[in-house]
Coordinates of C-alpha atoms in Angstrom, one line a residue:
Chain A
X1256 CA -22.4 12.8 -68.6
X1257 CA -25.4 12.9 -71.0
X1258 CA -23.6 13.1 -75.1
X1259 CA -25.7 14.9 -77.4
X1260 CA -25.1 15.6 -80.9
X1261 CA -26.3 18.5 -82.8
X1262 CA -29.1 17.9 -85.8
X1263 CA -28.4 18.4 -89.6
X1264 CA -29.5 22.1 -90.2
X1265 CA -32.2 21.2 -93.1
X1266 CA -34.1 19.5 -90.0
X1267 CA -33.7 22.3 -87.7
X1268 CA -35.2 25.0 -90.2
X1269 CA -37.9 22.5 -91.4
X1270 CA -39.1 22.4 -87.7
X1271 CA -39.3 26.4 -87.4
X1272 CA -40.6 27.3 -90.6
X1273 CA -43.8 29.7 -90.3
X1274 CA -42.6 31.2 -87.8
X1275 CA -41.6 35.0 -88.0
X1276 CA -39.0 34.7 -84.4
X1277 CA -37.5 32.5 -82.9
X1278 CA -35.1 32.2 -79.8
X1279 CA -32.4 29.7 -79.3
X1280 CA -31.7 28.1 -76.3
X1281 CA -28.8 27.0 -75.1
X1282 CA -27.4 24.9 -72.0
X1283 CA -24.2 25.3 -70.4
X1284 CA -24.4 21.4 -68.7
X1285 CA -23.6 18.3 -70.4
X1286 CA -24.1 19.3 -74.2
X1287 CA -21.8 22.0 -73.6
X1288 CA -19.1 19.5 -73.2
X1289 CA -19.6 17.8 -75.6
X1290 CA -20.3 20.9 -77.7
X1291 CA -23.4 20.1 -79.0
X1292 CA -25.4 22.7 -77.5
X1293 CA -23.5 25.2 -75.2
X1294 CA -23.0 28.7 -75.4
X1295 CA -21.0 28.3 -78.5
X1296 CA -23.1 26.0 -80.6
X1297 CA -26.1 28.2 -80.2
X1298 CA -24.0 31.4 -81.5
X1299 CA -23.3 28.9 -84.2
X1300 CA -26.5 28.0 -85.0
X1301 CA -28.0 31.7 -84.8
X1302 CA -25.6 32.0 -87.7
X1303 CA -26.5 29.3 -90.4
X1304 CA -30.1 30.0 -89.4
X1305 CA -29.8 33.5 -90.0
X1306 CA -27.5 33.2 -93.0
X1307 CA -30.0 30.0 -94.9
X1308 CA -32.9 31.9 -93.8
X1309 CA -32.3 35.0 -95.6
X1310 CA -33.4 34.0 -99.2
X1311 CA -36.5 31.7 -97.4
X1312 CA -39.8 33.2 -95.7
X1313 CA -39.0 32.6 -92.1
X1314 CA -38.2 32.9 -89.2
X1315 CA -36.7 36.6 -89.9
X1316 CA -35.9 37.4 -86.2
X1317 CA -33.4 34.9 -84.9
X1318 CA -32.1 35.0 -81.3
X1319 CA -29.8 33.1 -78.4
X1320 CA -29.5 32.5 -75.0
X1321 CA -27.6 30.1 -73.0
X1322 CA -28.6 29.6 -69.6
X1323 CA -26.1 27.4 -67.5
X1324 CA -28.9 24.4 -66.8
X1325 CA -32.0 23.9 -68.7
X1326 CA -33.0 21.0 -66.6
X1327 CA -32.7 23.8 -63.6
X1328 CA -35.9 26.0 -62.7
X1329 CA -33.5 28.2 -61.2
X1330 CA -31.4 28.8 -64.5
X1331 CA -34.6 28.3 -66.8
X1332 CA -36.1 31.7 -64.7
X1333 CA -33.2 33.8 -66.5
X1334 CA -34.9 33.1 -69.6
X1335 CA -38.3 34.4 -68.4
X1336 CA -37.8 38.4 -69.5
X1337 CA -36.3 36.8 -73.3
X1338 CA -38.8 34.1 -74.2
X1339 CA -42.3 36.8 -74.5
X1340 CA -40.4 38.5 -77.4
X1341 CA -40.7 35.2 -79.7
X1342 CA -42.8 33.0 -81.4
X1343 CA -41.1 29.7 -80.6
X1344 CA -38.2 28.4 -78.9
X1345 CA -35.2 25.6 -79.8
X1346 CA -33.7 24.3 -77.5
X1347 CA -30.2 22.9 -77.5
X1348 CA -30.4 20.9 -74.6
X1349 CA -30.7 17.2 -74.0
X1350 CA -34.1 15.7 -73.9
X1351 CA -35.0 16.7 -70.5
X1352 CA -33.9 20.2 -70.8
X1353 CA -36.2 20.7 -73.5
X1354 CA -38.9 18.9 -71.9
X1355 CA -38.2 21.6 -68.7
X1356 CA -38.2 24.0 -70.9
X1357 CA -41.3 23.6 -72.9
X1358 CA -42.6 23.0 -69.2
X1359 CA -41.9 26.5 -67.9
X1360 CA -43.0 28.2 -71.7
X1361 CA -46.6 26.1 -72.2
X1362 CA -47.7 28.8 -74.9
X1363 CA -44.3 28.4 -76.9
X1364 CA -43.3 25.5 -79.2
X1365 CA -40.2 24.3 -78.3
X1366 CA -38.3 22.8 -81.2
X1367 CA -35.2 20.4 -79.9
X1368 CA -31.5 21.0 -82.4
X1369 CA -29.9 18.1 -80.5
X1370 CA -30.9 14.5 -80.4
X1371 CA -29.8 13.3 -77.0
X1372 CA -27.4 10.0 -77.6
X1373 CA -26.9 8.5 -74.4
X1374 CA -24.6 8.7 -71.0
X1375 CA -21.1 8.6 -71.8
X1376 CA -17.9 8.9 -71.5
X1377 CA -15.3 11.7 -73.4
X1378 CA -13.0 9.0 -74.9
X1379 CA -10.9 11.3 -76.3
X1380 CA -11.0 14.6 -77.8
X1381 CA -14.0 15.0 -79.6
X1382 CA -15.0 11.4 -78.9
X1383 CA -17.8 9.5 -77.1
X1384 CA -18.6 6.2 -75.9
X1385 CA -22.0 5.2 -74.4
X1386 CA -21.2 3.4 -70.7
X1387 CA -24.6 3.7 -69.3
X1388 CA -28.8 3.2 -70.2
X1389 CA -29.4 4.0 -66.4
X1390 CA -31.5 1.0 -65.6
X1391 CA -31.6 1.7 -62.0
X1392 CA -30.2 -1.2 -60.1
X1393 CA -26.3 -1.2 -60.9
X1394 CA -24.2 -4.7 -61.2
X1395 CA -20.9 -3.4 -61.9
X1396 CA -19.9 -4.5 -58.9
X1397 CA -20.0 -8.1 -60.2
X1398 CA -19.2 -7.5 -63.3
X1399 CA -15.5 -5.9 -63.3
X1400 CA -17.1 -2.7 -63.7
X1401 CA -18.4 -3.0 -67.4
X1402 CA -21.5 -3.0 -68.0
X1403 CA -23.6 -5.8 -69.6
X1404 CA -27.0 -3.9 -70.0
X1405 CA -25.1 -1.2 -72.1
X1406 CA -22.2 -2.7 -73.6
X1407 CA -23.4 -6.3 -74.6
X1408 CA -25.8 -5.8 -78.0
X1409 CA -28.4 -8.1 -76.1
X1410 CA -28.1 -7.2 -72.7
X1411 CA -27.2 -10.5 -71.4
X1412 CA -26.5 -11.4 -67.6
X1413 CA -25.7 -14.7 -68.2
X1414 CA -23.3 -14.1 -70.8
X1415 CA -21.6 -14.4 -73.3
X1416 CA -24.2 -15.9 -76.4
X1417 CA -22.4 -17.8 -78.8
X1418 CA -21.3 -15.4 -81.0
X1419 CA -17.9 -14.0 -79.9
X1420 CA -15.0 -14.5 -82.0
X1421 CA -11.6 -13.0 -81.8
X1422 CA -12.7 -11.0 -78.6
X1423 CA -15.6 -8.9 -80.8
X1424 CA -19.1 -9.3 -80.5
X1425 CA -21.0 -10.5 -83.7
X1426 CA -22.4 -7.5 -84.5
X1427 CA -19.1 -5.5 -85.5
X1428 CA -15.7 -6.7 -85.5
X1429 CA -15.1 -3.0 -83.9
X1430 CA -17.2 -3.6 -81.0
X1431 CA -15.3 -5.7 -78.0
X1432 CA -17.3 -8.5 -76.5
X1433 CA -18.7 -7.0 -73.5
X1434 CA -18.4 -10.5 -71.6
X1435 CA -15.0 -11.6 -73.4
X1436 CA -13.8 -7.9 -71.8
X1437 CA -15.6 -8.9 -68.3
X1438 CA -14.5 -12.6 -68.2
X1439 CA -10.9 -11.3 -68.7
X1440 CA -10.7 -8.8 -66.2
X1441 CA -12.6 -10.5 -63.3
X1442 CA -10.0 -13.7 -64.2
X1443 CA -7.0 -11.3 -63.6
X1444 CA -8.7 -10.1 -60.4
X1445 CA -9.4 -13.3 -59.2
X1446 CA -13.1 -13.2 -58.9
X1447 CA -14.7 -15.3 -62.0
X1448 CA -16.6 -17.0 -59.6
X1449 CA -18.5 -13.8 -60.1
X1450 CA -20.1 -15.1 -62.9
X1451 CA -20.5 -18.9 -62.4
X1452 CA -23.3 -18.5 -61.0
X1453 CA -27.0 -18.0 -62.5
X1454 CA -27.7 -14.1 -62.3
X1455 CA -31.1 -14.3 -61.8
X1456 CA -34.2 -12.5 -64.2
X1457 CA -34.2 -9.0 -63.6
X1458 CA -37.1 -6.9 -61.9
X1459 CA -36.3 -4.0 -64.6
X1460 CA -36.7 -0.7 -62.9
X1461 CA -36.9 1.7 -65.7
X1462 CA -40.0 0.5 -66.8
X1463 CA -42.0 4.0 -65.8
X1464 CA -41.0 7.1 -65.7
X1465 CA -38.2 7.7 -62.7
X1466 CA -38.2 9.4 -59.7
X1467 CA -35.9 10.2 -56.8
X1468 CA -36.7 11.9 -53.5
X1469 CA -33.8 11.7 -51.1
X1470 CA -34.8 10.3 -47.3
X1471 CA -33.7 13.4 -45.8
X1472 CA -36.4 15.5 -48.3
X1473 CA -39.2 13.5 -48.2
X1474 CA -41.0 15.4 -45.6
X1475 CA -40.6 18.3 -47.3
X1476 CA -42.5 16.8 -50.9
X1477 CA -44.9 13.7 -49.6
X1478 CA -45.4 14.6 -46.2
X1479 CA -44.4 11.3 -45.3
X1480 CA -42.0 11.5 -41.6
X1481 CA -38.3 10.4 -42.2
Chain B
X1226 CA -40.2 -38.9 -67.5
X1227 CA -40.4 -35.3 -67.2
X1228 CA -42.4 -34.8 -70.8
X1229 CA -44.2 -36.4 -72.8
X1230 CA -41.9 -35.7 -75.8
X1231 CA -40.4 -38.7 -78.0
X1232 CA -37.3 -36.9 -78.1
X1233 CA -36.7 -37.4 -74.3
X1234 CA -38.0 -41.2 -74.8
X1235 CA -35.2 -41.9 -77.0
X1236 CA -32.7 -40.1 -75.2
X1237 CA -33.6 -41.7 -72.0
X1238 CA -33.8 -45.5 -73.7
X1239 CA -30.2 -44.7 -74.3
X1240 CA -30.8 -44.7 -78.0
X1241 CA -28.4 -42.2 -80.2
X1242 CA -30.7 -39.2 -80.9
X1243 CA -31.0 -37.8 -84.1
X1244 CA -33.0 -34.1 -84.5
X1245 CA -33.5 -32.2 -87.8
X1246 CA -34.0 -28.6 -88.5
X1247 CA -36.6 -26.7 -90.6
X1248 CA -36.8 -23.1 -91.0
X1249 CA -40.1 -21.6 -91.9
X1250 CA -41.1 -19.9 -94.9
X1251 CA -41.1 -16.1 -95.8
X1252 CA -44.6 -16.5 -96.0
X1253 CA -47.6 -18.2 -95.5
X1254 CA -47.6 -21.5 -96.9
X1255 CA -48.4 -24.7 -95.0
X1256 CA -47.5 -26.4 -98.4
X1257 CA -43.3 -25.4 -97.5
X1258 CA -43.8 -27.0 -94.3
X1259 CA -45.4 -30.7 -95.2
X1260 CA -43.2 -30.4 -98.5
X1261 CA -39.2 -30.3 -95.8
X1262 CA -41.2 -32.5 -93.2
X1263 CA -42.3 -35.3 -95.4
X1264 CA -38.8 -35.3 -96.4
X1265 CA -37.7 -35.5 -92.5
X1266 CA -40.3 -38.1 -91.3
X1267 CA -39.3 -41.0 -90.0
X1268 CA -35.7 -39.8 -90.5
X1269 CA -35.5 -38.2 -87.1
X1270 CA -37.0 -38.2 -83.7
X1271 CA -38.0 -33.9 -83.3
X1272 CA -37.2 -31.1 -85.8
X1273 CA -36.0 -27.7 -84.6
X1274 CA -37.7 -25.2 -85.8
X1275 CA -36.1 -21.8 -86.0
X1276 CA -37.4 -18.7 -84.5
X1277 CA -37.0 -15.7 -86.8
X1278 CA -33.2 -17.0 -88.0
X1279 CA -30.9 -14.8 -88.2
X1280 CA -33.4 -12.1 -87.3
X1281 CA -34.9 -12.4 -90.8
X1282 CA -39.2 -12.3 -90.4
X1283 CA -40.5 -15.7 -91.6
X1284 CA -43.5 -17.8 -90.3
X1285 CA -43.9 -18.1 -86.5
X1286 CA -42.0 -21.0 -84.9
X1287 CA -45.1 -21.6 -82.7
X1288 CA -47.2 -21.7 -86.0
X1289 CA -44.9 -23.5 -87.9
X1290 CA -43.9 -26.2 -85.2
X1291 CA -47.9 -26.5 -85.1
X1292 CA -48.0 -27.6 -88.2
X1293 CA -45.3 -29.9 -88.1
X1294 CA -47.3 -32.1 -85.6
X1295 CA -50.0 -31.9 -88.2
X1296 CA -47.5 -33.8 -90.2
X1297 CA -46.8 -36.3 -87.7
X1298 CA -43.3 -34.9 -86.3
X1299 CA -42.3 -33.9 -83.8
X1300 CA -41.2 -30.3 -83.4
X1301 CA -38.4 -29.1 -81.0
X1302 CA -40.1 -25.5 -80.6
X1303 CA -37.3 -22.7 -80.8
X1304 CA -37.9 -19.7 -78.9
X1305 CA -35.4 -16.3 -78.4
X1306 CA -35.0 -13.9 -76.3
X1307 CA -34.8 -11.2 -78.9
X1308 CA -38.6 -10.7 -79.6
X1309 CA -40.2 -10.9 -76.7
X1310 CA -40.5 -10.3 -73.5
X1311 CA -41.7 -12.3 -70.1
X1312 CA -45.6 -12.4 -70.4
X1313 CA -45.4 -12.9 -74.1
X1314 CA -42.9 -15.7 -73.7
X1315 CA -45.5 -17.5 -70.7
X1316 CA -47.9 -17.0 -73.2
X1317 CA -46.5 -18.3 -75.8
X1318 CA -45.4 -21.4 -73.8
X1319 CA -48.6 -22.1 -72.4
X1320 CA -50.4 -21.6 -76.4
X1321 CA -47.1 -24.1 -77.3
X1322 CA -48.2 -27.0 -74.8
X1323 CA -51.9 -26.6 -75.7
X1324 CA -50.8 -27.2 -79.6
X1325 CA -49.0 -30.7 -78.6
X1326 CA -45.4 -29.0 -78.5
X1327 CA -43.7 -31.0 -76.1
X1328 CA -40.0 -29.6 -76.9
X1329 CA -38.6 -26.1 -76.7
X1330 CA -35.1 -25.2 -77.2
X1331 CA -34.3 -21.4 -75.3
X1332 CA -32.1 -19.1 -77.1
X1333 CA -30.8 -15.4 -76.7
X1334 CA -31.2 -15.0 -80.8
X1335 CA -28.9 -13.1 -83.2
X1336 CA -29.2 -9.9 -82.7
X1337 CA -31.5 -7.7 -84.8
X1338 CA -29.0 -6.0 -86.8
X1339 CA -28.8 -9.2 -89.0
X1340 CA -31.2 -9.6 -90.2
X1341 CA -33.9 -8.0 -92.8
X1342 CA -35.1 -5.1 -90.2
X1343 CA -32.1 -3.7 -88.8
X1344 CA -33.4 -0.8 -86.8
X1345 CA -36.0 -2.7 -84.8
X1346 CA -36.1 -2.4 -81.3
X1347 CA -34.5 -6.0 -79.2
X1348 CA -36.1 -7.2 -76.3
X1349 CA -33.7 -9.3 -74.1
X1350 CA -36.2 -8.9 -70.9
X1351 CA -35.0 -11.9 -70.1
X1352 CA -31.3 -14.4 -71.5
X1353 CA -31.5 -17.6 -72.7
X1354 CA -30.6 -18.9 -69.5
X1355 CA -33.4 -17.2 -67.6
X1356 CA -35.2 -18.2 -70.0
X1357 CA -34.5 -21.9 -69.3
X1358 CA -35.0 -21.4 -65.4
X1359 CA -38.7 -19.8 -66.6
X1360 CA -40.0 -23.0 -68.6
X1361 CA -38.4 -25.4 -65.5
X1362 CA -40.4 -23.2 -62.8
X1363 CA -43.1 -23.9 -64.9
X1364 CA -43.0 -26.9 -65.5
X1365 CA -41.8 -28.3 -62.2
X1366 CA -43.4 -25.6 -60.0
X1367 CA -46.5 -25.5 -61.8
X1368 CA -46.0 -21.3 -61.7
X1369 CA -45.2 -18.5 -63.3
X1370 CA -42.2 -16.4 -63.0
X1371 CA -44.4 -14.2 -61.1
X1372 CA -45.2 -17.1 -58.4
X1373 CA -48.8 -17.2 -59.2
X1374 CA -50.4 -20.7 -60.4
X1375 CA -50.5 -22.3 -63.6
X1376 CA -53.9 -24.2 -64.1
X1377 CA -52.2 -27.2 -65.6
X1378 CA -48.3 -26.6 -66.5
X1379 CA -46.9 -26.7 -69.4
X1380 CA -44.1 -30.1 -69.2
X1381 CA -41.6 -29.2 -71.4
X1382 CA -38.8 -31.0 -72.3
X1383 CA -36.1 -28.1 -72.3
X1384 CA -33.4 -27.9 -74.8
X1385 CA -30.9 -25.5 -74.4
X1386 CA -27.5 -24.4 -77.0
X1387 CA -24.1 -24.5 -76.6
X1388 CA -21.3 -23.1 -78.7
X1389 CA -17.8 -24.8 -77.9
X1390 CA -16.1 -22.5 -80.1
X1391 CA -17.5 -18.8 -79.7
X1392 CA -14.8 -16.8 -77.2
X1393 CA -13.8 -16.9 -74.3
X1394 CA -12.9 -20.7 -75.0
X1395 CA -12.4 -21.4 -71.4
X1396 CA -15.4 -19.9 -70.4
X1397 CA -17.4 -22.4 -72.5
X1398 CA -17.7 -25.1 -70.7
X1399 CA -19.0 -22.9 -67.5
X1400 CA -21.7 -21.2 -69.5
X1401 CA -22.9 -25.3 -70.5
X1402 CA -22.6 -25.7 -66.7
X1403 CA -24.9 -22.3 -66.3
X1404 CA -27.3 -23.9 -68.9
X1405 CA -27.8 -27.1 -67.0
X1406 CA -27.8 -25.7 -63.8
X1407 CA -31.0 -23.5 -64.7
X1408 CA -32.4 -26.4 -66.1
X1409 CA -31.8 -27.6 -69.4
X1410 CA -32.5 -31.3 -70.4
X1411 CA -30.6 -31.4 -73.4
X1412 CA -28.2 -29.4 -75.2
X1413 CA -27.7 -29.1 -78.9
X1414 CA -24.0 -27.5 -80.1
X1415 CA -23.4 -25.0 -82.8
X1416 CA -22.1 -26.6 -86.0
X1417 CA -18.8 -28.6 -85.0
X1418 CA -16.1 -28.3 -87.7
X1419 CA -13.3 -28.0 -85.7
X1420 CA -13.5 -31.8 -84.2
X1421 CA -10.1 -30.8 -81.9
X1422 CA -12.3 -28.4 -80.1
X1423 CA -14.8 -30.4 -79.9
X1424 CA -13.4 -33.2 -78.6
X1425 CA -11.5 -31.1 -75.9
X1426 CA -15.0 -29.4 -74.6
X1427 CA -16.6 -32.5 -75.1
X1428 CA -13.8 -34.0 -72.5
X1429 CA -14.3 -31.0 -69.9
X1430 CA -18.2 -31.7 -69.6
X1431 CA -17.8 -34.9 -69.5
X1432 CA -15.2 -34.3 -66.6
X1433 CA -17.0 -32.5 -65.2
X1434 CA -20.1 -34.9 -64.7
X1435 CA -22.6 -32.3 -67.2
X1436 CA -22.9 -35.0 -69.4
X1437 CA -24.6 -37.5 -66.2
X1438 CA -26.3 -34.3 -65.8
X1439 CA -27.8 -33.3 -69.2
X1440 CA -27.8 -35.1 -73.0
X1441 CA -25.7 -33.4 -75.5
X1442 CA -26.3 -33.9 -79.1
X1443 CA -23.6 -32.8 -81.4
X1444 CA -24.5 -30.6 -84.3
X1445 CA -23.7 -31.0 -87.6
X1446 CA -24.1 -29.3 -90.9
X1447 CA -23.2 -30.7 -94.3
X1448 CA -21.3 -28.2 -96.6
X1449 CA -22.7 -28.0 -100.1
X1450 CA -19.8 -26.6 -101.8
X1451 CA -16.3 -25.3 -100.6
X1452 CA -18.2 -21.6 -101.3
X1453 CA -20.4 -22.5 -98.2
X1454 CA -17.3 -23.3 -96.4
X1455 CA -16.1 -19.8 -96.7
X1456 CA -19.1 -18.0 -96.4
X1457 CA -19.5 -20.3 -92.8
X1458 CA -15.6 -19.5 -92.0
X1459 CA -16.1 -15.8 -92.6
X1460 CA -19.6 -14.5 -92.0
X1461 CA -21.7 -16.5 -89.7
X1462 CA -20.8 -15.1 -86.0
X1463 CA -19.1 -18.1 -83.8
X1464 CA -18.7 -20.7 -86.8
X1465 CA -15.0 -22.6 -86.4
X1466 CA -14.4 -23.9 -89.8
X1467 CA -10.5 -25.5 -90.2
X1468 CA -9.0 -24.8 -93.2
X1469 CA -8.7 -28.3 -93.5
X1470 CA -12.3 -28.8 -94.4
X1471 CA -12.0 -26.1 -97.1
X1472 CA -8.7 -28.0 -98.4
X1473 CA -10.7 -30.8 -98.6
X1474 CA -13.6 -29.7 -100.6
X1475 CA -11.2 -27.8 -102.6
X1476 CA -9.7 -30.9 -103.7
X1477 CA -12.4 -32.3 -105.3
X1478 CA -14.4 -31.8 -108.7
X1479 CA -17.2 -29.1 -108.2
X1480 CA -20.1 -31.4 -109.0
X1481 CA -18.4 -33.6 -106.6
X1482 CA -18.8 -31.1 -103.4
X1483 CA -21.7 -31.7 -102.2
X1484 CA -21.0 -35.5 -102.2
X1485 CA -17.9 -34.9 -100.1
X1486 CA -19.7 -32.4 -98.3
X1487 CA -22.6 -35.1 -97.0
X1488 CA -18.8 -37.4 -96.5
X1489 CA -17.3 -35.3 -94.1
X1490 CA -20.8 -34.7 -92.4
X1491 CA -21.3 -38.7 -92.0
X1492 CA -17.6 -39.1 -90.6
X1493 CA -18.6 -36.8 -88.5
X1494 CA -21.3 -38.5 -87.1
X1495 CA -19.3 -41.9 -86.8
X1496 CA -16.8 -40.2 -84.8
X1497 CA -19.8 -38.7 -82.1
X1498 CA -21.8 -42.7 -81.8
X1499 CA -18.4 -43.3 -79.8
X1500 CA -17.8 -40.3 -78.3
X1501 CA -18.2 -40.3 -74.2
X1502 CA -21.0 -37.6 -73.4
X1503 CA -22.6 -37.2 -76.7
X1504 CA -25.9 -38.7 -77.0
X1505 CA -27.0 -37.7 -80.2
X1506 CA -26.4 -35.6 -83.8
X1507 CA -28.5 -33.0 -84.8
X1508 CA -28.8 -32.1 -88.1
X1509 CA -28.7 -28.9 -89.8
X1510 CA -29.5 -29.5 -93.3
X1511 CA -29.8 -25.4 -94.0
X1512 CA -32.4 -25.3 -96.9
X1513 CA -31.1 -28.9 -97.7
X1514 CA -34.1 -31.1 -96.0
X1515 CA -34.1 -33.0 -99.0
X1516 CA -30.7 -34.4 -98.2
X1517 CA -31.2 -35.7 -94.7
X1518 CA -32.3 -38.8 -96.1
X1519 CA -29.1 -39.7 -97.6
X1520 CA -27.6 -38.4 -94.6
X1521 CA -29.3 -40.4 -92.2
X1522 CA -29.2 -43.6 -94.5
X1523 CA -25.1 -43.7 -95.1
X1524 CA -24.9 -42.7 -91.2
X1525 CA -26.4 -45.5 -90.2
X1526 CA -28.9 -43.2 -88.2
X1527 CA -31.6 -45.6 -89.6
X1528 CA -34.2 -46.7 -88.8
X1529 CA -35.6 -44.5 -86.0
X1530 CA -37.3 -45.5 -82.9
X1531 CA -40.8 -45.8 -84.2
X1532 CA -42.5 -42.6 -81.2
X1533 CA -45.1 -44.4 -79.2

């Protein structure tokens, strides 16, 4: 899923200031889970806004709502009676929640309280780990199932570079080697010739902005036959 | 010949190579450069020079090897994968062979967090060994990666890096095999301290018929003080320094270091003229040009082949 984490408040109530109401969104998806910006989290933040806004000028009239998708035009639409009675909107969603948002409200500035981290894993209770940049054209299959592009610091295909000691990668003793991690497990699986060979230069596909139509709709948005 | 580079000359006359290093400056001075290269000329047959080391900014490796010819070296022209990406590389290549560079030696880089702007964003279109197969295709091919025509190809002579020591060990000599399969000429190694290693990769390439297939020159660099040795044991990523070195610098009187330093360096280098599969030293005097003289001299590197 998409791992958010909340903004430090001072940012939050330097992005709103001037304004006399605002409304808080929330999303009950992926930031919800990792409680960064679900139901909870914006009752949270209506709260410390309220409460730090008291002695400043703005905003006085403060407001939440948590839909259960903001990247949904079908959940955004239960917003549509709320968001007329404010000034501005935050948004507690990832980034393309807010984007869909801000989409659906032109008039209103949306303000985001989250910055979106990356696609992750829950690695334990309240803990995340980033498994995937989503570059479009997956090679897990060859490589054990760990990614390179994400969990190598440079991205290598051909790896590992030469800096790898004790298993960690030279930029953190922490960190693993992604390569020491895949060379291991594709050995106990039999299958390093996996990675004797050259892996080829990439033709990167997350170079513009991404699209999917499935075969079965593209009638339905290009016209084009199945 | 597949260059016109000296450094290929000498390798392929069977001659023990012997290939220097010079980091640019923090700056824009021309003066640093002639000031390490006069004390490199005629000392060895190319110099490295490093691209953005340790992912610290300094001069350009393109301008900077530039002005090494200007000096009447020869540089071996560093490039990683860090900075840039695919057309900027081509570019940079095609620029390179227009210049006189005649060398380039394809590295990943250290990554960014290193060095003196952590929070800059990497690159990494392409790895080091992609990187290789790009300057082969276009050099042999006469294209670039995108198939389309070079007007006159850049001929390269492609140098390549090999660690024997980073992890996974047994992995190591594979990755060489990667390097030569996508093209590389000649491979230069990551300082060797650990000489059991060594000698133990060294045996699996040769083994394994990479060393028919591609000349390896050993690396070396000369400790200046038993302070260096622990700042190489402990900080620089992939560095194998025994104990035994430390012990040994350890045992002598501080002004006295250096000395035994250069020592160890030049046994070293006695020890890889007979080794099977290595066809050369290269030196990595690290802010120490001025030693390479001395270096060369009680090595018996000397004199060089004079480059035609």
């Amino acid at each position: 899923m998409v791992k958010a984490e909340i903004k430090q408040l001072q940012e939050i109530k330097t992005s709103v200031i001037g304004y006399s109401s605002i409304l808080i969104t929330g999303c009950g998806g992926c930031v919800s889970v990792c409680l960064a910006g679900g139901q909870k989290e914006v009752e949270n933040l209506v709260t410390k806004l309220r409460l730090s806004c008291k002695a400043d000028t703005a905003p006085k009239n403060i407001g939440g709502m948590t839909v259960e998708r903001q990247c949904e035009a079908q959940f955004l639409s239960q917003l549509d009676q709320e968001v007329p009675k404010y000034e501005a909107l935050i948004s507690m969603a990832c980034g393309a929640g807010v984007q869909y948002l801000a989409e659906r409200f032109p008039d209103k500035p949306v303000f985001p309280a989250v910055n979106t981290a990356f696609i992750g894993i829950n690695k334990d209770l309240g803990w995340y780990e980033e498994r995937c940049q989503a570059c479009g054209d997956c090679v897990l299959g060859i490589t054990g199932g760990i990614c390179p592009v994400t969990m190598c610091a440079k991205g290598l295909l051909n790896g590992p570079c030469g800096g790898p000691q004790n298993g960690s990668c030279e930029v953190s003793k922490d960190i693993p080697c992604a390569w020491v991690t895949i060379y291991d497990r594709l050995k106990a699986q039999g299958r390093l010739n996996n990675i004797l060979d050259i892996f080829a230069v990439r033709e990167w596909q997350n170079q513009t902005q991404g699209s999917i139509v499935l075969d079965a709709y593209k009638s339905r948005y290009t016209g084009e036959k199945k | 010949m597949k260059s016109e580079s000296n450094l290929e000359k000498v390798l392929t006359d069977s001659t023990f190579a012997v290939t220097g290093e010079l980091g640019p400056p923090r700056g824009t001075s021309a003066g640093v450069i002639s000031e390490k290269a006069h004390y490199l000329k005629e000392k060895v047959d190319a110099v490295n020079i490093t691209d953005n080391q340790t992912a610290v900014v300094r001069m350009s490796s393109l301008a900077a090897s530039a002005l090494l010819i200007r000096e009447g070296l020869e540089p071996n022209y560093q490039m990683v994968c860090r900075d840039r990406n695919r057309i900027a590389m081509q570019s940079d290549i095609l620029g390179a062979y227009a210049l006189g560079i005649r060398n380039i030696l394809c590295l990943s880089g250290d990554h960014q967090q290193f060095g003196d702007h952590p929070k800059s964003k990497k690159v990494f279109d392409i790895d080091s060994i992609q990187l290789i197969g790009m300057v082969k295709k276009m050099r042999d091919e006469g294209v670039f990666l995108s198939g389309e025509e070079i007007a006159e190809p850049p001929r390269m002579f492609i140098g390549a890096a090999a660690n024997p020591f980073g992890d996974p060990l047994e992995f190591r000599v594979h990755r060489l095999a990667k390097k030569i399969a996508a093209g590389a000429d000649f491979i230069q190694t990551q300082c060797i301290y650990n000489m059991d290693r060594f000698r133990e990769w060294i045996k699996q390439a040769h083994d394994m018929g990479l060393t028919e297939k591609a000349y390896i020159l050993a690396g070396v660099t000369p400790m200046k003080s038993v302070g260096m040795a622990r700042y190489m044991k402990n900080n620089v990523p992939g560095m194998d320094v025994p104990e035994s070195i430390i012990t040994r610098l350890k045992g002598v009187d501080k002004k006295q270091q250096a000395s035994e330093g250069i020592a160890i360096c030049c046994e070293q280098i006695e020890e890889f003229k007979e080794m099977p599969g290595v066809a050369g030293v290269h030196v990595m005097a690290i802010e120490w040009e001025k030693r390479v003289p001395e270096i060369t001299e009680k090595a018996g590197l000397l004199p060089r082949p004079e480059p035609s």
